[in-house]
Amino acid sequence: QEDDDSCSDYGSRDKPGTTLGRTVPDGNVLFPDIFHTDHLLFYERFKAYQDYILADCKASEVKEFTAEYLEKVLEPSGWQAVWRTNVFEVLVEVVDVEYSALKAVVQLGEPFLCESRDSTFTLDCMQELLELKERQIPLQELWVVYDESGEFDQTALAVEHVRFFYQCIWRIWDEEEEDDFDYFVRCVEPRLRLHYDILEHRVPSGLVVDYQNLLSQCEELYRKFLNVRNSISSSDSDSEVENVSMVEGLKLYEKIEHLKQKLKLIENPLLRYVFGYQKYSGLQAKGPRPTGTKITHVVSSTMMAGLLQSLLRDKLCPESCGEELEIQFHNDPLAAVNACYEGDTVIICPGHYVVDGVFCIADSVELEG
């Protein structure tokens, strides 16, 4: 009973009216508004996963713990949702929930509302598709339709937590990792912190690209590894094909482990900066420009006449300067820094700049602005 009470405090079941916002779906079809839940703060997701969903579970227990959480907070029927895939969106009504499978049993909503890339998804086609799926849809593919009563707030939040977890936190190899440690501490918290550090631009964009590329490579190799492993288990023992597959599997396994270690380095808030530093620590200084000249680099997103006059008066043509200055203009601070040689000057004018990369300065240059 205590678990039920503590869990019911998370959300707004006992409060009149919804506390969640609403979002108007994009597209040409007039779908009903949906709950706006993808804006949750770090501490809200952290608290949900630590206190209500995962607690101290192992990786192999994640699905079981999630199902237990859903049984406490998810309305089993009576709510509508927009079922979204890469190909179509369709309005459905939830008539039951298969908690252990993390799926909802649905039927098409009335009226029939569907938007797709082509016109092949008719009412009959969608009915047939649902029958093939035994009318069971993964919860993470559902966006709960807005209801101002507050009755479905916890349902909308629960679906959001499941969706976010499997899209942003869970890795397909997690279940096969060492299971002796607290999964939340070992994997969930560092990945969640990294996600929000990236959102709040606290991680260099170059490192973000590296992480995403590493993750994609690791997922692709792991799927290949699973295929090889399955082929070994289904083939005759001691066959030449099996021996070749085992060698291939070992090579894939080593590559995967190497990539996973790199991912863990970036996921660790302290080590990711060491990783980023080591990547660029081999940078060599260019030294003086071969021609011997020194260039002043001016960075400005837009150059107005008044700004140019001010630069000419205060920076580019000082009275004490007895020689001609060579000037280059840039609209990106990173491009200006990368163009520098020893002794150059970079003047960054007021403005808003989006830098896609990491500043690596190996030469002695002067920065102003």
PDB file of C-alpha atoms in Angstrom, residues 289 291-296 323-327 342-345:
ATOM      1  CA  ARG A 289      53.312  32.777 -41.525  1.00  0.00           C
ATOM      2  CA  THR A 291      55.427  35.368 -45.816  1.00  0.00           C
ATOM      3  CA  GLY A 292      56.258  36.891 -42.442  1.00  0.00           C
ATOM      4  CA  THR A 293      53.066  38.947 -42.345  1.00  0.00           C
ATOM      5  CA  LYS A 294      50.654  39.163 -39.425  1.00  0.00           C
ATOM      6  CA  ILE A 295      46.928  39.314 -40.107  1.00  0.00           C
ATOM      7  CA  THR A 296      44.079  40.800 -38.109  1.00  0.00           C
ATOM      8  CA  GLU A 323      52.414  50.135 -41.229  1.00  0.00           C
ATOM      9  CA  GLU A 324      49.590  48.806 -43.364  1.00  0.00           C
ATOM     10  CA  LEU A 325      47.400  46.141 -41.731  1.00  0.00           C
ATOM     11  CA  GLU A 326      46.208  43.064 -43.586  1.00  0.00           C
ATOM     12  CA  ILE A 327      42.645  42.226 -42.562  1.00  0.00           C
ATOM     13  CA  GLU A 342      51.736  33.039 -34.711  1.00  0.00           C
ATOM     14  CA  GLY A 343      51.324  36.726 -33.921  1.00  0.00           C
ATOM     15  CA  ASP A 344      47.901  37.132 -35.544  1.00  0.00           C
ATOM     16  CA  THR A 345      45.054  38.991 -33.869  1.00  0.00           C
TER      17      THR A 345
END
